[in-house]
Coordinates of C-alpha atoms and ligand atoms in Angstrom, one line a residue:
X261 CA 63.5 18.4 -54.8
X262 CA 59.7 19.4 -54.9
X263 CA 58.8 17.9 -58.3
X264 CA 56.3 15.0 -56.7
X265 CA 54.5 17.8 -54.5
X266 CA 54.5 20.3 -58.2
X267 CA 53.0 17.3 -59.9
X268 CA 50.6 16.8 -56.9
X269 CA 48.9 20.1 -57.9
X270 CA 48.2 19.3 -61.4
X271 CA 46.7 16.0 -60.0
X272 CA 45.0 16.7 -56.8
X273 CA 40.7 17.6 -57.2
X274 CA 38.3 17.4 -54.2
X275 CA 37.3 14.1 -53.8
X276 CA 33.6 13.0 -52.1
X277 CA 33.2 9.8 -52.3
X278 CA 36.0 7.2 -50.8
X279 CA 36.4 3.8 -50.7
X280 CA 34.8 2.0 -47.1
X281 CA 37.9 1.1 -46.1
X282 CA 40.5 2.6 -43.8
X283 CA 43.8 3.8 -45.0
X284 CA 46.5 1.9 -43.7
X285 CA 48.5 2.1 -40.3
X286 CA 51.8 2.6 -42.5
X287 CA 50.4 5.8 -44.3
X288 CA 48.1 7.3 -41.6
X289 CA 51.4 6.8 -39.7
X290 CA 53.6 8.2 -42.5
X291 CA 51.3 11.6 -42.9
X292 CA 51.7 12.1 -39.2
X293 CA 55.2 12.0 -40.0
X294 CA 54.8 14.8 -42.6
X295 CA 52.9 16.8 -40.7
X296 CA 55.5 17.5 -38.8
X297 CA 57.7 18.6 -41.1
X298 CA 55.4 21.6 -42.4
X299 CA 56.7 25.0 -41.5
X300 CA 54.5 27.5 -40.8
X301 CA 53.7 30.8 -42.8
X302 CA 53.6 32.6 -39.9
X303 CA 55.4 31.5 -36.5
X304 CA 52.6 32.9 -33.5
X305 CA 49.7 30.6 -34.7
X306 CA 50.8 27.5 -33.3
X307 CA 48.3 25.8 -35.8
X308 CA 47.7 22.1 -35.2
X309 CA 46.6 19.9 -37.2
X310 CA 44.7 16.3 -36.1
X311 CA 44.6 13.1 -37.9
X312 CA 41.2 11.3 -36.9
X313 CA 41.3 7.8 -37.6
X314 CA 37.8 6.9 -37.0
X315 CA 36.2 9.1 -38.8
X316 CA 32.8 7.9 -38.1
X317 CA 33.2 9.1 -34.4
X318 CA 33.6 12.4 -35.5
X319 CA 30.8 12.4 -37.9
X320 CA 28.5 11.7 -34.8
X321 CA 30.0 14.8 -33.0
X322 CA 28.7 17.2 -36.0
X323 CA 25.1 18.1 -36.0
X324 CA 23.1 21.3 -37.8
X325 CA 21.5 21.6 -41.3
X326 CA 24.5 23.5 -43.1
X327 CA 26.7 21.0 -42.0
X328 CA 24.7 17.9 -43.7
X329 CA 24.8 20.0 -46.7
X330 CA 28.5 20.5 -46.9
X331 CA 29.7 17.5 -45.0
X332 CA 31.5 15.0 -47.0
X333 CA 31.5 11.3 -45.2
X334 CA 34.7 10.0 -45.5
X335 CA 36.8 7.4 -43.2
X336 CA 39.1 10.0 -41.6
X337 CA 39.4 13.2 -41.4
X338 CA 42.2 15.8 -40.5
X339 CA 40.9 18.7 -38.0
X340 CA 43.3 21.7 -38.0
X341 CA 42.5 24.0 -34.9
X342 CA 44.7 27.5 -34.7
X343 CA 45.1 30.2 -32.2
X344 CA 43.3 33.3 -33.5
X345 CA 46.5 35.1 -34.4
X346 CA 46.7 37.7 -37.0
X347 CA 46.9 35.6 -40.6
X348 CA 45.7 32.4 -39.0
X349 CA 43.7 31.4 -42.0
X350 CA 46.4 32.2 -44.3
X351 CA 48.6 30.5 -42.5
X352 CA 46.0 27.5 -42.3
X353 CA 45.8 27.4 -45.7
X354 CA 49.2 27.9 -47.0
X355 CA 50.4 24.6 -44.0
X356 CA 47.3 22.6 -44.8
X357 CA 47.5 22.3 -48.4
X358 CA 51.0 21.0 -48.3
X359 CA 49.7 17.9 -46.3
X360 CA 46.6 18.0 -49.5
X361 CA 49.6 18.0 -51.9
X362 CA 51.3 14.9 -49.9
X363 CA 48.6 12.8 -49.4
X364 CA 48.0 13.5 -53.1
X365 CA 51.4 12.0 -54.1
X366 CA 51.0 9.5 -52.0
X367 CA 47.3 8.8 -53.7
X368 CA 44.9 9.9 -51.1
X369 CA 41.7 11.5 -51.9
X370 CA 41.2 14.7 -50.5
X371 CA 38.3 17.3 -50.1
X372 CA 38.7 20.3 -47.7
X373 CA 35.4 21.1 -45.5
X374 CA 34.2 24.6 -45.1
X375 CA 31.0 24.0 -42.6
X376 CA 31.0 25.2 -39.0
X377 CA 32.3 22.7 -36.5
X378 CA 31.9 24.7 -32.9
X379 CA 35.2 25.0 -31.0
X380 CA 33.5 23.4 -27.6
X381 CA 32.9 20.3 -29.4
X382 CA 36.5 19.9 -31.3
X383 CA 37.8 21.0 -28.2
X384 CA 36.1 18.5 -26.2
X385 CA 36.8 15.3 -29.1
X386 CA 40.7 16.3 -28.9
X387 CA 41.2 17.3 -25.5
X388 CA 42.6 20.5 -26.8
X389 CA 42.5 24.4 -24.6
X390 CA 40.8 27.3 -24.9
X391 CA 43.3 28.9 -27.1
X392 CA 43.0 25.8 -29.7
X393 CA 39.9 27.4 -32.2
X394 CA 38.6 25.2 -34.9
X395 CA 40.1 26.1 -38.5
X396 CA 38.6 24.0 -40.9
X397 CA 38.4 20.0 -41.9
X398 CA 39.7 18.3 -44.6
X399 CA 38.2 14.5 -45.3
X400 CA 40.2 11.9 -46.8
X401 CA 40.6 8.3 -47.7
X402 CA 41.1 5.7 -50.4
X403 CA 39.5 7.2 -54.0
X404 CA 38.8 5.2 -57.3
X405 CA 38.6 8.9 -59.0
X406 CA 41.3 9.2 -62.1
X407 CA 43.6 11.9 -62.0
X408 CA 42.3 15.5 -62.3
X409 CA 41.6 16.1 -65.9
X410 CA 39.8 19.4 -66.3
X411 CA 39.6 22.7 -64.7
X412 CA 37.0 24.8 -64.1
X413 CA 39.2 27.8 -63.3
X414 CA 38.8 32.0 -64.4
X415 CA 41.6 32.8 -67.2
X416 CA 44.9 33.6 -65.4
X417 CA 44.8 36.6 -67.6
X418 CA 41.3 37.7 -65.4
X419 CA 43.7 37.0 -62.0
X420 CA 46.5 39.5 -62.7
X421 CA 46.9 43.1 -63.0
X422 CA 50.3 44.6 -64.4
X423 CA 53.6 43.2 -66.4
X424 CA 54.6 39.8 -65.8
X425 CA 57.1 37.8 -67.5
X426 CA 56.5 33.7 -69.2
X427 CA 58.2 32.8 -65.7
X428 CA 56.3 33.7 -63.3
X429 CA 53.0 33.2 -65.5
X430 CA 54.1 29.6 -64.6
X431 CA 54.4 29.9 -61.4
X432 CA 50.5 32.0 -61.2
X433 CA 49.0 28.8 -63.5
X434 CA 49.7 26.4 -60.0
X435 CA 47.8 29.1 -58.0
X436 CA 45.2 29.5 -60.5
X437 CA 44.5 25.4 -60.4
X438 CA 44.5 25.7 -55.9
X439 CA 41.2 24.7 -54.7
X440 CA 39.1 27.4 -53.1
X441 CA 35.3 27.8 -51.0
X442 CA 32.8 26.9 -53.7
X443 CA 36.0 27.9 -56.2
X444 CA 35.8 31.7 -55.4
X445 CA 38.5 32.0 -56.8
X446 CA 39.1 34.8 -54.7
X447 CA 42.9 35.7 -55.2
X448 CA 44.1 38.6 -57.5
X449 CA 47.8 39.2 -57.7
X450 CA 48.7 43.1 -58.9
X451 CA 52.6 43.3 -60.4
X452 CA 54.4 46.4 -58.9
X453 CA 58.4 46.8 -60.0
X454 CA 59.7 43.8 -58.1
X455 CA 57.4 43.1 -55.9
X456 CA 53.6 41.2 -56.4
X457 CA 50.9 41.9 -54.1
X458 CA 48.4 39.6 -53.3
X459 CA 44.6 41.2 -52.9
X460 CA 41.2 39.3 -52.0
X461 CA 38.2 39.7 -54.3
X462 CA 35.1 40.2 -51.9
X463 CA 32.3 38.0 -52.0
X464 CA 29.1 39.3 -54.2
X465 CA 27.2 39.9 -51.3
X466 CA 26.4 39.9 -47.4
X467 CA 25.3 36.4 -47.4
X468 CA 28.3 35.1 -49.3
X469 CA 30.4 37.4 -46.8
X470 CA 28.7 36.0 -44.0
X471 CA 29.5 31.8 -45.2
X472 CA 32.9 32.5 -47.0
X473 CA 34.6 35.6 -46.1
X474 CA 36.6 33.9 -43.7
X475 CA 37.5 31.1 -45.8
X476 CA 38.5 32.8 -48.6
X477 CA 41.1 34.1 -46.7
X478 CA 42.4 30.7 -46.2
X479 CA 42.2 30.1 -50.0
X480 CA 44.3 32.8 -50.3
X481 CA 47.2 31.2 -48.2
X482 CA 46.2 28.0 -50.2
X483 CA 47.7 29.9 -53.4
X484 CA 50.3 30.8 -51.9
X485 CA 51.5 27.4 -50.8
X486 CA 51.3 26.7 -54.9
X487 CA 53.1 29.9 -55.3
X488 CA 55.7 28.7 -53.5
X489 CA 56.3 25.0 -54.8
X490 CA 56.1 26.2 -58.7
X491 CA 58.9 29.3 -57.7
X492 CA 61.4 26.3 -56.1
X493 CA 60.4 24.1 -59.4
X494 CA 61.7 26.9 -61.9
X495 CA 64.0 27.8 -59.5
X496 CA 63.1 31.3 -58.4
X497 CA 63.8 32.0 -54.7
X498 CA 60.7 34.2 -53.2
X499 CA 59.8 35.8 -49.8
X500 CA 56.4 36.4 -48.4
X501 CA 55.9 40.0 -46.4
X502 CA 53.2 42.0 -45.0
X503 CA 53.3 45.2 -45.7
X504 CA 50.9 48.3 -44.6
X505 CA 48.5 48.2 -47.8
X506 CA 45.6 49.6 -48.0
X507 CA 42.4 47.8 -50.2
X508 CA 42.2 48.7 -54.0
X509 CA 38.8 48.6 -55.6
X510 CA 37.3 46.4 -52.5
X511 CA 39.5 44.2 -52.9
X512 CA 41.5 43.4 -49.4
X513 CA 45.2 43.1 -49.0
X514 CA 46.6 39.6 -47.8
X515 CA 50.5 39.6 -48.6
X516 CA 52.9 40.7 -50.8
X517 CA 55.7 38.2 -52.5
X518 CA 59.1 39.4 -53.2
X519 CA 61.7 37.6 -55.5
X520 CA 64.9 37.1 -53.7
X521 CA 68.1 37.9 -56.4
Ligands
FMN891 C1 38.5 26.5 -47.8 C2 37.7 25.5 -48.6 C3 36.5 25.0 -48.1 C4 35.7 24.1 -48.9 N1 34.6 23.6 -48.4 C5 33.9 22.6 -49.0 C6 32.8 21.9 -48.5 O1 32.3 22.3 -47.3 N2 32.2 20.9 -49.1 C7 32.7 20.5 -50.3 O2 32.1 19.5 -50.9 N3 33.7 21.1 -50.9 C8 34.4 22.1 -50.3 N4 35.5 22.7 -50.9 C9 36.0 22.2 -52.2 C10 35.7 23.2 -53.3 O3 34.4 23.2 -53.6 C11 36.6 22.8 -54.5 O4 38.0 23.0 -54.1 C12 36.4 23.7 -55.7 O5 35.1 23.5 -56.2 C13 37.4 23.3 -56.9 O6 37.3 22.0 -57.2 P1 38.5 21.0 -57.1 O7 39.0 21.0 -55.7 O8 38.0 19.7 -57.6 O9 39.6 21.6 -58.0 C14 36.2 23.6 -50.1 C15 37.5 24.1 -50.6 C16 38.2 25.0 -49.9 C17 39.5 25.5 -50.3

């Protein structure tokens, strides 16, 4: 039963500033655990994802102005590093948020970190190969915040195009509540007969192309991770494809989802 990781998405907001203490051996142990139990979108990315217990070590590795500005401090961190397969950053996102969602339950603070980290110097900290590119980080640690008590979220009514039924408006409310780059928002979901395809809202312009284009795509894989826990919670068994679709009014295909009778 999913109901703890469903609750973890009405709970869950991005955290910045942490306790000064370390989380303990048991849970940092424990979320190692779960991290192996995460299955992967999509099986050729051989994503990985790092727990860094000493954060501060890793915070003397990251240099560069945009970094400062986006860089939250926190006690540990989680480094996910990817080979650059087709859908990596869906895939990232759609693996990475279910750890968010666990560490959530388990009442970790969370806040995912969009600013460039170069792949020689991850590479170097983890002793990782080549093929090993840096994804993204996501900061964690102990949190006095309060449970997550408002959104600021587009209407879901802005987010889909086509005939839905009360069902699967329930299930598109947890994506509407997933996190997202400076929260984009980018996800759009078009209803055709069975099937519900899932398109990308471009940035405004070149400069917001340039710093989130990429990670939109992974807040795209983020909904669908949401997507999939609310389906199990009322029950509806879905399926993820690709299919060859082209882009409708600039917006970008990602994936389509298929309900499974
Ligand atoms: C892929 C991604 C990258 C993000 N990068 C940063 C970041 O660099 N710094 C930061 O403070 N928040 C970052 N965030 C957090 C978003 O700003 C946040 O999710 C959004 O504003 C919604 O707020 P909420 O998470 O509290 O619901 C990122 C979120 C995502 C999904």
């Amino acid at each position: 039963m999913n109901q703890y990781l469903y609750d973890a998405i009405y709970k869950r907001k991005s955290i910045r500033k942490y306790k000064n203490e370390s989380v303990s051996d048991e849970i940092l142990s424990s979320i190692e655990e779960k991290i192996k139990n995460i299955k992967p979108l999509f099986n050729d990315c051989h994503l990985q994802m790092h727990i860094v217990r000493d954060g501060e070590k890793l915070d003397t590795q990251m240099k560069g102005l945009l970094k400062k500005i986006t860089k939250v401090k926190a006690p540990h961190y989680l480094v996910v590093t990817s080979h650059e397969s087709d859908h990596y950053l869906i895939n990232a996102g759609y693996m990475v948020e279910k750890l968010v969602l666990e560490m959530t339950a388990l009442n970790i603070g969370t806040c995912w970190q969009g600013g460039p980290v170069k792949d020689e110097v991850i590479q170097k900290f983890l002793g990782l190969p080549k093929a090993q590119k840096m994804v993204i980080l996501v900061s964690f640690g102990y949190t006095n915040a309060d449970h997550k008590t408002e959104y600021k979220r587009k209407d879901l009514e802005d987010l889909i195009i086509g005939k839905q039924d009360e069902e699967w408006k329930l299930i598109l409310e947890a994506a509407r509540l997933s996190p997202s780059s400076i929260n984009s928002q980018p996800w759009r979901f078009i209803f055709n007969k069975n099937k519900i395809h899932v398109y990308k809202k471009p940035p405004k312009n070149f400069i917001m192309k340039k710093l989130i284009g990429d990670l939109n795509k992974i807040d795209i894989g983020i909904a669908l991770s949401h997507i999939e826990i609310a389906s199990l919670k009322v029950g509806k068994r879905i399926k993820f494809i690709h299919e060859d679709l082209k882009s409708i009014d600039n917006m970008e295909y990602m994936i389509s989802i298929i309900e499974e009778k």
